[in-house]
Short mmCIF file of C-alpha atoms and ligand atoms in Angstrom, two decimals:
data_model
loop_
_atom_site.label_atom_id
_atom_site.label_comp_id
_atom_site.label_asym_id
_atom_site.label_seq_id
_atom_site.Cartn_x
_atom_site.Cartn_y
_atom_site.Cartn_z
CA UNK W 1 -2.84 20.66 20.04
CA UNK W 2 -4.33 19.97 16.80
CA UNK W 3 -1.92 22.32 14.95
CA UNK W 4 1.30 21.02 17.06
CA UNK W 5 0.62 17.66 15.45
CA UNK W 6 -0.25 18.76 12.12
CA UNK W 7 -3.18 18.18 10.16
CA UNK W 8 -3.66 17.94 6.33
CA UNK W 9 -4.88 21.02 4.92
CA UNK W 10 -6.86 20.11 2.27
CA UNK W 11 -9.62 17.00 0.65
CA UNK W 12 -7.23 17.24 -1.64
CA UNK W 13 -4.08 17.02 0.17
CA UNK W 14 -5.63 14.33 2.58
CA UNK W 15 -6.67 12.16 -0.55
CA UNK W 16 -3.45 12.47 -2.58
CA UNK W 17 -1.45 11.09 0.99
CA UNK W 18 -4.05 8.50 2.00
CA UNK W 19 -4.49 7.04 -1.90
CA UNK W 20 -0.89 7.64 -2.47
CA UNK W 21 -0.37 5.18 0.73
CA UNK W 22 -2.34 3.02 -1.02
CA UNK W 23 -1.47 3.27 -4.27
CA UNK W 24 2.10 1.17 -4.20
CA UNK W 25 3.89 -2.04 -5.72
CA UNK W 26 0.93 -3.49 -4.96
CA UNK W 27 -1.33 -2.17 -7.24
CA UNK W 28 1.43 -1.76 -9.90
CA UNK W 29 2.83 -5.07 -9.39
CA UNK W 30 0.61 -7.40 -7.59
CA UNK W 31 -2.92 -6.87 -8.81
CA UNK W 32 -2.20 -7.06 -12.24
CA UNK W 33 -0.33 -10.67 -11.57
CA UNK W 34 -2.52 -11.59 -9.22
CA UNK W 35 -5.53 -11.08 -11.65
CA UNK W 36 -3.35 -13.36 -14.31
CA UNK W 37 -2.33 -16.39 -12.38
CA UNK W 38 -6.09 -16.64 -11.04
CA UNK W 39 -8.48 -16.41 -14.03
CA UNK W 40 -8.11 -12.95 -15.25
CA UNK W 41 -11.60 -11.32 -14.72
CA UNK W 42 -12.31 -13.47 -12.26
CA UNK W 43 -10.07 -12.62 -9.49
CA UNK W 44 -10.83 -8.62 -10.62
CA UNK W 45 -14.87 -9.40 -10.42
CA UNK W 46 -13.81 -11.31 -6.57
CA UNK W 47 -11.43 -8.51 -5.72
CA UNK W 48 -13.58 -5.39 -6.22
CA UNK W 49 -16.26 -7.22 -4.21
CA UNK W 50 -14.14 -8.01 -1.53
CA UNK W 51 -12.45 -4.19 -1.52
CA UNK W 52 -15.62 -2.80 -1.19
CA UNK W 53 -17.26 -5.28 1.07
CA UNK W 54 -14.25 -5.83 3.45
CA UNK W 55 -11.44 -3.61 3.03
CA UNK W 56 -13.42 -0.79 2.91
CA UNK W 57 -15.40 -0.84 6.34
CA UNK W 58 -11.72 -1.88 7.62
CA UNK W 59 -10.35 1.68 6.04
CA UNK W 60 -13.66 3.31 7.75
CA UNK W 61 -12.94 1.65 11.33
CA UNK W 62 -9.29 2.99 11.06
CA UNK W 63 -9.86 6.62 9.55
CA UNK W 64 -12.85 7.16 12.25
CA UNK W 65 -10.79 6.01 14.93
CA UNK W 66 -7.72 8.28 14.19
CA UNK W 67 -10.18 11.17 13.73
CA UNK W 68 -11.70 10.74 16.77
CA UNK W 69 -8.44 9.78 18.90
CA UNK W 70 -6.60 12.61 17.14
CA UNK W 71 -3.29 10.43 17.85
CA UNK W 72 -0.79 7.64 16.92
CA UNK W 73 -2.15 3.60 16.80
CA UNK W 74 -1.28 3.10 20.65
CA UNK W 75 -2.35 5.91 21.93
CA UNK W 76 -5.67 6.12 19.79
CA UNK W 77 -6.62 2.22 20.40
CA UNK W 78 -5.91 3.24 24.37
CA UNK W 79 -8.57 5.89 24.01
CA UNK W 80 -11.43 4.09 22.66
CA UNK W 81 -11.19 1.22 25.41
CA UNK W 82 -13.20 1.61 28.46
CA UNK W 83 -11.52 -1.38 30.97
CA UNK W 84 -7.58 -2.47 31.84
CA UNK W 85 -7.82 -5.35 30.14
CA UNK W 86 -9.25 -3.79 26.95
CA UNK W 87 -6.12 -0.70 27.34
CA UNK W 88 -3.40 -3.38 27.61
CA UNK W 89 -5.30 -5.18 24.48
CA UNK W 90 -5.03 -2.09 22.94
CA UNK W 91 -1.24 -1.19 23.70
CA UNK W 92 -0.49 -5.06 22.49
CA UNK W 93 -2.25 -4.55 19.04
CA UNK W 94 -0.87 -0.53 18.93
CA UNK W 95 2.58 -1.92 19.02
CA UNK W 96 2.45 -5.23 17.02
CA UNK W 97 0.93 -2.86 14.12
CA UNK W 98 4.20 -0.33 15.08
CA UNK W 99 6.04 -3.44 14.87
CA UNK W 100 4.88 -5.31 11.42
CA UNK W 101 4.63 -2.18 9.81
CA UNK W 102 8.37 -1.04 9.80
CA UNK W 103 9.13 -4.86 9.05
CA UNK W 104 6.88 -4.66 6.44
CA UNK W 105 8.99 -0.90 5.24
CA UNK W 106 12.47 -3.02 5.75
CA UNK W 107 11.44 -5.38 2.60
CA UNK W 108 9.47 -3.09 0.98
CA UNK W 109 12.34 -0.93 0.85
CA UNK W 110 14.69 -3.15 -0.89
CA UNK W 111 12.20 -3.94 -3.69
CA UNK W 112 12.00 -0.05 -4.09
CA UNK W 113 15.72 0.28 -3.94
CA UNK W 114 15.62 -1.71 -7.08
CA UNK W 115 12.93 0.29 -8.91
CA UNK W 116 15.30 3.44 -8.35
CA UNK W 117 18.29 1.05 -10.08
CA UNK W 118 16.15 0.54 -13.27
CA UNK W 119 15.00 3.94 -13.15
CA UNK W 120 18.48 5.17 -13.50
CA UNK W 121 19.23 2.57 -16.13
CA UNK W 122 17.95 4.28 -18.88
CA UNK W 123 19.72 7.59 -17.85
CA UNK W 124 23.27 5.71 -17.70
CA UNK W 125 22.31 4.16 -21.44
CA UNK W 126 21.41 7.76 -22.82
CA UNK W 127 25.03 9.36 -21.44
CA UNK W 128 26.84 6.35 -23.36
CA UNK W 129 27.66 4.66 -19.59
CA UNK W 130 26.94 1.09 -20.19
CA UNK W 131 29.00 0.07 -17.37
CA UNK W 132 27.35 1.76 -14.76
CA UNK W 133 24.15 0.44 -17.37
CA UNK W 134 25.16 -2.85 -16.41
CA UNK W 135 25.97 -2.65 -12.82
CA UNK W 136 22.41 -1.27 -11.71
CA UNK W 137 20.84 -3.74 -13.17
CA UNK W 138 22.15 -6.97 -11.98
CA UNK W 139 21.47 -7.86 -8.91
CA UNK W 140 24.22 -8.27 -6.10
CA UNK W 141 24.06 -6.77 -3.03
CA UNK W 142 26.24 -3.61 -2.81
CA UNK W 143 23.75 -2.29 -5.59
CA UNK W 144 21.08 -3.46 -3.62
CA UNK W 145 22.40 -1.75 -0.31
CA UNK W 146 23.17 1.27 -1.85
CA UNK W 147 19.72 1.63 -3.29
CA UNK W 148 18.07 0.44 0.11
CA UNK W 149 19.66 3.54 1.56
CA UNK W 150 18.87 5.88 -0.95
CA UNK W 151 14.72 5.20 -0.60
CA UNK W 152 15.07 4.98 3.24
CA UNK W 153 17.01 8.67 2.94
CA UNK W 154 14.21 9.88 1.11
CA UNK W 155 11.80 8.42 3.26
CA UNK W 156 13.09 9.80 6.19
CA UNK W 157 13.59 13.48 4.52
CA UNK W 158 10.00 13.85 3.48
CA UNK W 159 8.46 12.22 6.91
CA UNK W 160 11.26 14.71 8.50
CA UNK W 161 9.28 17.84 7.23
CA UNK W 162 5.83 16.42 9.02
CA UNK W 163 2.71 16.13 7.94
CA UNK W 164 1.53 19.19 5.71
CA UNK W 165 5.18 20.23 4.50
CA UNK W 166 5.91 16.52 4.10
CA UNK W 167 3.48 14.24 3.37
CA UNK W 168 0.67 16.07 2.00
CA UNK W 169 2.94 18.44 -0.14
CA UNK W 170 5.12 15.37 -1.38
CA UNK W 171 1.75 13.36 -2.02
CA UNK W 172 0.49 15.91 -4.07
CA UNK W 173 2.70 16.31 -6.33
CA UNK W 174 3.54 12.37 -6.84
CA UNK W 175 0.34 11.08 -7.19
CA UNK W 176 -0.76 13.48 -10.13
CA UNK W 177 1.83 12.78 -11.75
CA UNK W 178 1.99 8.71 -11.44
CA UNK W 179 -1.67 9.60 -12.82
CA UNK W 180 -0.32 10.95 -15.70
CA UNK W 181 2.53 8.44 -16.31
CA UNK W 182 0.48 5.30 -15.79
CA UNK W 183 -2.51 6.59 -18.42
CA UNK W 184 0.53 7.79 -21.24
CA UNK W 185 2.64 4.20 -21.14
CA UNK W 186 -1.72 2.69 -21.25
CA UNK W 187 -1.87 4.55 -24.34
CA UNK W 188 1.36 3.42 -25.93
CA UNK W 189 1.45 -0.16 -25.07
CA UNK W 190 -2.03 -0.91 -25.74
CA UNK W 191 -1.23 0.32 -29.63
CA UNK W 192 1.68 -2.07 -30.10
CA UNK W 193 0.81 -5.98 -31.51
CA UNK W 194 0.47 -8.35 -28.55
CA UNK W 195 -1.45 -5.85 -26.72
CA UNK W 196 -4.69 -7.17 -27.31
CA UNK W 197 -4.26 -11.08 -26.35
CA UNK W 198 -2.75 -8.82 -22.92
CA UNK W 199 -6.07 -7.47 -22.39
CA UNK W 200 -8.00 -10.76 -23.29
CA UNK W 201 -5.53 -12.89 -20.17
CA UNK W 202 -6.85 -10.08 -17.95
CA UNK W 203 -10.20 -8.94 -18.98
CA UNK W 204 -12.03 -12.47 -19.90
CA UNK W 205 -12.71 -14.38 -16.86
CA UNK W 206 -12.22 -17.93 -16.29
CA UNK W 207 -15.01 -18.48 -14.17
CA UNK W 208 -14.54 -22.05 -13.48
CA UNK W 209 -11.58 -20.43 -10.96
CA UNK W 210 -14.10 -18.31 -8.66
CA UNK W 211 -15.16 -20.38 -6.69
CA UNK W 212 -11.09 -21.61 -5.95
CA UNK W 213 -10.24 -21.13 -1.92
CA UNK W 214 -6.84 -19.70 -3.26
CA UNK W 215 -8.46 -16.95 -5.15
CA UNK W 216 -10.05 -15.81 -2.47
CA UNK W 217 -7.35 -15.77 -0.04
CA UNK W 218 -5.06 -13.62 -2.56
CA UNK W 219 -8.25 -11.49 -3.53
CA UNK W 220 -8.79 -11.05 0.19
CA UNK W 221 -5.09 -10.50 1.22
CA UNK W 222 -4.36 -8.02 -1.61
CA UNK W 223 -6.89 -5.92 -0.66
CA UNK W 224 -5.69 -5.61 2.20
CA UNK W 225 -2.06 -4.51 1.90
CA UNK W 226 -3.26 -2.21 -1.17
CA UNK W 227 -5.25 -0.52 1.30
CA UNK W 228 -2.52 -0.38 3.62
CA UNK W 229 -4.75 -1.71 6.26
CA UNK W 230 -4.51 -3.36 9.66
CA UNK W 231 -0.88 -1.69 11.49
CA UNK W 232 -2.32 1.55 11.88
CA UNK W 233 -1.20 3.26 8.54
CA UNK W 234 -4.65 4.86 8.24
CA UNK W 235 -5.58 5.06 11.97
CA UNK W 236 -2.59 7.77 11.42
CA UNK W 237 -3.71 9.29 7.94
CA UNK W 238 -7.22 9.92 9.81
CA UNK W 239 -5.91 11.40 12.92
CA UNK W 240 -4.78 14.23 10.57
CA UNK W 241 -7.83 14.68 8.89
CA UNK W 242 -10.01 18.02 9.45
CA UNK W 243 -13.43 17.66 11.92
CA UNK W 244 -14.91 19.26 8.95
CA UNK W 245 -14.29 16.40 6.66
CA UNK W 246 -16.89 14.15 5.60
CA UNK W 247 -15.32 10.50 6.69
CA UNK W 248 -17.77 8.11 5.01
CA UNK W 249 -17.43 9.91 1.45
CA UNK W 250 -13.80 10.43 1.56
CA UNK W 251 -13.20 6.80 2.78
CA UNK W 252 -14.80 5.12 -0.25
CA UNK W 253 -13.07 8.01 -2.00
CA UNK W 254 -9.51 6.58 -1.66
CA UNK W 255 -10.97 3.08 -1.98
CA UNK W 256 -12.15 4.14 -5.61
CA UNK W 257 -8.97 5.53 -6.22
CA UNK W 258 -6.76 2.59 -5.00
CA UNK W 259 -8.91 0.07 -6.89
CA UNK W 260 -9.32 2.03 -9.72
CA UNK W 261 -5.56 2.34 -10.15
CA UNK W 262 -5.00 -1.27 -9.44
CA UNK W 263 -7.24 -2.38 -12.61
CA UNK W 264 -6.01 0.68 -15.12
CA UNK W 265 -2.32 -0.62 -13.67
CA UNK W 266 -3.65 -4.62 -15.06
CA UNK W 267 -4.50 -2.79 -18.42
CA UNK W 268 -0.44 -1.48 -18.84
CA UNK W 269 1.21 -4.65 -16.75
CA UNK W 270 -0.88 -7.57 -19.12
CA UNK W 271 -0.89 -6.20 -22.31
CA UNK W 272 3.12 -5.15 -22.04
CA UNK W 273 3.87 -8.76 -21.28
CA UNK W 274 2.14 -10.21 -24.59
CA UNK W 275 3.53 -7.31 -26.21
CA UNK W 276 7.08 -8.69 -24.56
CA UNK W 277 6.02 -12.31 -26.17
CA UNK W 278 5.20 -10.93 -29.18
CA UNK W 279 8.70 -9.43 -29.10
CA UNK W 280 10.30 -13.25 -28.58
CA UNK W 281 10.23 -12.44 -24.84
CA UNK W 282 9.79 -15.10 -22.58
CA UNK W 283 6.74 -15.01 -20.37
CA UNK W 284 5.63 -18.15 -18.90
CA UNK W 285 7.58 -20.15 -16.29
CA UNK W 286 8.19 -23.93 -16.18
CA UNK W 287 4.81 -24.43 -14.51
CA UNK W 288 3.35 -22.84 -17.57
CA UNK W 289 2.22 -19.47 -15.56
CA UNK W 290 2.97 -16.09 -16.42
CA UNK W 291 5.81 -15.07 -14.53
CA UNK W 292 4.81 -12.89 -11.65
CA UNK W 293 7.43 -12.49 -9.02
CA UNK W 294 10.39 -10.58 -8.96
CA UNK W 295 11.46 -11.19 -12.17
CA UNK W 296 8.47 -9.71 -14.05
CA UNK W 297 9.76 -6.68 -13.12
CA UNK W 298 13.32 -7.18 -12.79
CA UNK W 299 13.87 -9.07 -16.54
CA UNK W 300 10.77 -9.57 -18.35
CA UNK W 301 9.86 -5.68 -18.52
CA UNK W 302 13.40 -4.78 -19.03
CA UNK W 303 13.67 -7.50 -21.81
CA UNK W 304 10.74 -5.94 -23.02
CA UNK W 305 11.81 -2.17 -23.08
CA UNK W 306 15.40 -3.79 -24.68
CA UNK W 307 13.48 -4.44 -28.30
CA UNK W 308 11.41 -1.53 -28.12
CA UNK W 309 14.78 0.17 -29.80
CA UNK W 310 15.20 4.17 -28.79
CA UNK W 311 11.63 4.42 -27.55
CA UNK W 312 12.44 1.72 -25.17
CA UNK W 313 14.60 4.24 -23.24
CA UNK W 314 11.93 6.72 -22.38
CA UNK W 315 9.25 4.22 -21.50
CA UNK W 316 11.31 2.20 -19.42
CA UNK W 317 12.43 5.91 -17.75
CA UNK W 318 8.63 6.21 -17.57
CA UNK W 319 7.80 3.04 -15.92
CA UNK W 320 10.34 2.88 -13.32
CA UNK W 321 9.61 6.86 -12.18
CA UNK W 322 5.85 5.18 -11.97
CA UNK W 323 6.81 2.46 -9.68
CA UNK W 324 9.82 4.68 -7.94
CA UNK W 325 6.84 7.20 -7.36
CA UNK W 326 4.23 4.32 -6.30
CA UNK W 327 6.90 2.78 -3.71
CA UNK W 328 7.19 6.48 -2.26
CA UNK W 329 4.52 7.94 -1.33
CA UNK W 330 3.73 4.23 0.46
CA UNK W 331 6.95 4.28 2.27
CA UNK W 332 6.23 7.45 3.79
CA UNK W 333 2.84 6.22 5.41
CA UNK W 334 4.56 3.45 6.75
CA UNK W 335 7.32 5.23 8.40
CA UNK W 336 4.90 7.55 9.64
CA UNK W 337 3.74 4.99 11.91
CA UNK W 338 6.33 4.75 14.46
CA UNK W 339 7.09 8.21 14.60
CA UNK W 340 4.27 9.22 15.22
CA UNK W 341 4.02 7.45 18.15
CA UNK W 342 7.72 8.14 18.80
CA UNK W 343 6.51 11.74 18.65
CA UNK W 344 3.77 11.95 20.93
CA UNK W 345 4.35 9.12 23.38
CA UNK W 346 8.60 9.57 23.76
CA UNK W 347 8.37 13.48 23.25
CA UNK W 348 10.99 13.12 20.79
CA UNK W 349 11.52 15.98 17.90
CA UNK W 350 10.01 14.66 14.77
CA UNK W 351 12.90 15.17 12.84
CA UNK W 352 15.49 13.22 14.81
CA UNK W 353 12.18 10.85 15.38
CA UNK W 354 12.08 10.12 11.36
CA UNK W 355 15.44 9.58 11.25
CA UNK W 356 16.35 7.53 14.30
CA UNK W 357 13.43 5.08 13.48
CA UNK W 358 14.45 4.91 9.42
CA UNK W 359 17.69 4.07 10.42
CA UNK W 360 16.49 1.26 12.03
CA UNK W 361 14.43 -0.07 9.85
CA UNK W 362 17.30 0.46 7.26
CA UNK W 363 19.62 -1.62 9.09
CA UNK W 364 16.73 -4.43 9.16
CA UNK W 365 16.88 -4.03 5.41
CA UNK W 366 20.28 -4.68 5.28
CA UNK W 367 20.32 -6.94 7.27
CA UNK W 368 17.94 -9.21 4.57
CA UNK W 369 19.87 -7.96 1.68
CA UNK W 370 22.77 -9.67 2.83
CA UNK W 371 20.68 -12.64 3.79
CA UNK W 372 18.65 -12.75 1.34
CA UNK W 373 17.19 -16.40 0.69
CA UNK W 374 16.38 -16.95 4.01
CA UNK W 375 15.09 -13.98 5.33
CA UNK W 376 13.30 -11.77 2.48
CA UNK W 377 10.19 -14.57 1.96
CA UNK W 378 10.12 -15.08 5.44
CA UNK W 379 9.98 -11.70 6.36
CA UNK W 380 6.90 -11.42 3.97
CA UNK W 381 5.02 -14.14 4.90
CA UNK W 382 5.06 -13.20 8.67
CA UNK W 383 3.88 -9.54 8.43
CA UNK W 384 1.60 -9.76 5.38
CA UNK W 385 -0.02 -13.24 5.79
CA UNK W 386 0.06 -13.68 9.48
CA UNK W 387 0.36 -10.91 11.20
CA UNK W 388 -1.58 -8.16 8.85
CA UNK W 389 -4.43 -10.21 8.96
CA UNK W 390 -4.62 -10.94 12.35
CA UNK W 391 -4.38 -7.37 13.04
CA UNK W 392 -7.22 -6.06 10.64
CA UNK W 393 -9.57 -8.56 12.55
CA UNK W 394 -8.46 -7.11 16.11
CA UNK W 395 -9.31 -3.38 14.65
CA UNK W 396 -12.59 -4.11 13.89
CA UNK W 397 -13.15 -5.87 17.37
CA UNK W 398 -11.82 -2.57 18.85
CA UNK W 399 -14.43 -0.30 17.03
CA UNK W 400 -17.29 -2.93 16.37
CA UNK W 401 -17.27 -4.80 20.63
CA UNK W 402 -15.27 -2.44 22.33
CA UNK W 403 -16.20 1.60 21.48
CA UNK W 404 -19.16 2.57 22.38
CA UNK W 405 -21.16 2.90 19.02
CA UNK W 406 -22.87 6.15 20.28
CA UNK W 407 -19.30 7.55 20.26
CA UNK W 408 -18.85 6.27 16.76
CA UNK W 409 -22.05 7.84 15.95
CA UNK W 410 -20.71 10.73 17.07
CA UNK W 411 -16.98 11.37 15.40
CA UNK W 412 -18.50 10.58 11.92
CA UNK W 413 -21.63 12.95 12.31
CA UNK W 414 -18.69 15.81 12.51
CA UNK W 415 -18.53 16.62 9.09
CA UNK W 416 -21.36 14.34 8.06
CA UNK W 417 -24.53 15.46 10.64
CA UNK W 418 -27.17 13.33 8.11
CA UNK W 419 -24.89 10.02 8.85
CA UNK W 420 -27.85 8.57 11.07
CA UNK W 421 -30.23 8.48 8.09
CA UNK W 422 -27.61 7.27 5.23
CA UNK W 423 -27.25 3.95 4.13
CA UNK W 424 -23.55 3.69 5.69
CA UNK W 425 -24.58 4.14 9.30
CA UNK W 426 -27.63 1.41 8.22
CA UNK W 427 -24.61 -0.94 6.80
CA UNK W 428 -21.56 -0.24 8.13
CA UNK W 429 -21.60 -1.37 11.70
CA UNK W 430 -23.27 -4.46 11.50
CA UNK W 431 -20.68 -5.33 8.70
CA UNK W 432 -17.51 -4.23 10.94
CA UNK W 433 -18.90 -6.12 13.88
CA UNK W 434 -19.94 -9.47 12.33
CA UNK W 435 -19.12 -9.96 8.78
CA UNK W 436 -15.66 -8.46 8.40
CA UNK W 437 -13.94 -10.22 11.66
CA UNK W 438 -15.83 -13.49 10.27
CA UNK W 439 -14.39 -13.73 6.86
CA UNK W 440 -10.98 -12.41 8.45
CA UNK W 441 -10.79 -15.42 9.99
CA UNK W 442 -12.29 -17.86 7.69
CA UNK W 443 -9.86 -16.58 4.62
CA UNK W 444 -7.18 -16.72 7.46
CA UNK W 445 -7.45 -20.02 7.99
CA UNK W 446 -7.78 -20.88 4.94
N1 LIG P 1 -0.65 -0.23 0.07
C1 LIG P 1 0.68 -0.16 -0.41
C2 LIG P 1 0.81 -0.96 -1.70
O1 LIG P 1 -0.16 -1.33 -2.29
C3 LIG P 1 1.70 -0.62 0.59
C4 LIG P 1 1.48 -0.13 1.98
C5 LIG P 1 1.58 1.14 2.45
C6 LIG P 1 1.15 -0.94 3.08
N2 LIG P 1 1.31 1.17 3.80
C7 LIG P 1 1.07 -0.09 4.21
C8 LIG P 1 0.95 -2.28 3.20
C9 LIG P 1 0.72 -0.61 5.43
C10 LIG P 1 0.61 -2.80 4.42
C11 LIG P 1 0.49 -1.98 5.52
O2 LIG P 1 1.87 -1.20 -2.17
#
């Protein structure tokens, strides 16, 4: 059974998937502006607090339940609950998570279809095709849908292959090398003047902001989606994890590495926008903010690797195989998802599983590229505000009110017999069953 579904064959292979999940256009993107719109410091001091204190028992509840469960979101949350109405609570929040998570894959999609646009940029500049240059940059929506497609094909190629010839062997190979990427363009940018006021935005808090209710909603909501938490992403990851493995250590594991790469990412993101202002760049918006959306990525860097002269090409090459790399290996644990369920609970084959299901969710994508305004922020808001949340706060009711904690007790001492007497079985499941499904709620309605 075990072997028919896959597993990952290494700690290594397992971390490389579950942090490359993780690691994504959120940590590249939305931690360092995050951390700059709310008090620099600040927001990182409130974030790694929260990621540890929150997200990270929320990781633990979903990796020990996919162990244990050995299946996809539905079926796993339907194994862990003893009474009918618990089951059909269970199949309601199994296929909400199926749900947000490929809407969440439709948008974050077309953001990577855009990263692969700018990472081809450079190429079209060094064969002399300025054209082509030209056309991949702006944004109109036959780029945009051609893009779209292109991620969701590779999406669907590497979940095709399954778990150990997909994902982990994919995964492994990505993430060392966004490693290696991300810590060379550090090293450059933080030599070049500008750099330094970059690192003073991000690294000297403002602590008049901390105690600001909108810090800690973004804090609390970015740590979420950076650790891909709440539809089931790592209920799946975990279900493919070894009974040898030790859960607790490899959990906090991935949360080091996600967070970790989240603030090294602030230390490239801040200092290359001062280095962009230094360059005449503009930076601020009308509000007086730095710019953080879209167009941080989509103008200011480009504007930025424009007056960098020749080296400009290779580093904006570099940065755009980072975040091309980033989107990735996050696309793949979303899409994972459905078909895994598709898999086990439909008997389909996982091949025409991955691609029946990314063609979907492709469609949905194109769907918002060609309505845009409307639908992308929408979109969004709805699976990352409302419904991520909400979900998060019903998995830790699941393994906190509804498993039986002896079972719990249990699936973690495989792999990790001393749990009883370590400080996370002393911690941990007071935590899941009070404190995180409290401040869920409180930040939610916030
Ligand atoms: N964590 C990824 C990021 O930071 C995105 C991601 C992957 C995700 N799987 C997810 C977000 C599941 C929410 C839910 O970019």
């Amino acid at each position: 059974m075990a072997s028919a579904r896959g597993e990952f064959s290494s700690r290594f292979g397992f971390l490389m998937a579950a942090s490359g999940s993780a690691v994504g256009l959120g940590n590249i993107w939305g931690f360092p502006t995050n951390a700059a719109s709310n008090g620099g410091a600040a927001f990182l001091f409130t974030y790694l607090i929260l990621a540890f204190a929150l997200a990270y028992p929320a990781l633990m509840a979903e990796l020990i339940i996919g162990r244990h469960a050995r299946a996809n979101a539905v079926t796993a949350l339907r194994s862990i609950s003893p009474g009918q109405k618990s089951r059909l609570l269970a199949t309601t929040v199994g296929f909400v998570g199926i749900l947000t998570v490929s809407f969440i894959l439709s948008f974050y999609a077309i953001v990577s279809g855009w990263m692969i646009a700018f990472f081809f940029d450079p190429i079209a500049r060094i064969l002399g095709m300025d054209g082509l240059a030209q056309w991949l940059t702006e944004d109109a929506v036959l780029r945009n849908s051609l893009f779209v497609v292109l991620f969701m094909v590779f999406t669907m190629y590497i979940i095709s292959a399954g778990v150990k010839d997909g994902i982990e062997k994919w995964a492994s190979r990505l993430m060392p090398s966004l490693i290696v990427i991300l810590a060379l363009l550090i090293l450059y940018v933080i030599t070049l003047p500008g750099a330094g006021d970059g690192l003073r935005a991000y690294l000297v808090p403002d602590f008049s902001r901390i105690a600001d209710p909108a810090l800690l909603v973004d804090a609390m909501g970015q740590a979420f989606f950076s650790l891909s938490l709440g539809v089931g992403t790592m209920l799946v990851y975990g279900s493919y994890i070894s009974k040898k493995e030790n859960l607790p250590t490899i959990g906090s594991l991935v949360a080091l590495l996600d967070v970790g790469i989240a603030v090294l990412a602030g230390m490239l993101i801040l200092p290359a926008m001062y280095v962009a202002l230094n360059n005449g760049v503009q930076i601020f918006d009308e509000s007086g903010g730095l710019i953080a959306g879209p167009g941080l990525i989509v103008s200011v860097l480009p504007a930025l690797f424009n007056t960098m002269g020749a080296v400009g090409v290779f580093v904006a090459f570099a940065f755009f195989a980072l975040m091309t790399i980033a989107s990735l290996t996050s696309s793949i644990s979303m899409l994972e998802v459905p078909v895994a369920y598709g898999v086990e609970h439909h008997g389909l084959e996982r091949r025409k599983a991955a691609i029946a299901i990314g063609s979907i969710v492709t469609l949905v994508s194109l769907v918002i590229v060609f309505n845009f305004d409307p639908l992308f922020d929408l979109v969004v808001t709805y699976t990352t505000e409302v419904s991520q949340p909400l979900l998060g706060f019903s998995f830790c009711i699941f393994v906190a009110w509804i498993w039986k904690r002896n079972d719990i007790l249990e699936e973690i001492k495989q792999g990790c017999p001393e749990v009883e007497s370590g400080l996370f079985w002393k911690i941990w499941p007071f935590y899941v069953k009070f404190i995180c499904p409290v401040a869920i709620l409180v930040v939610y309605f916030q």
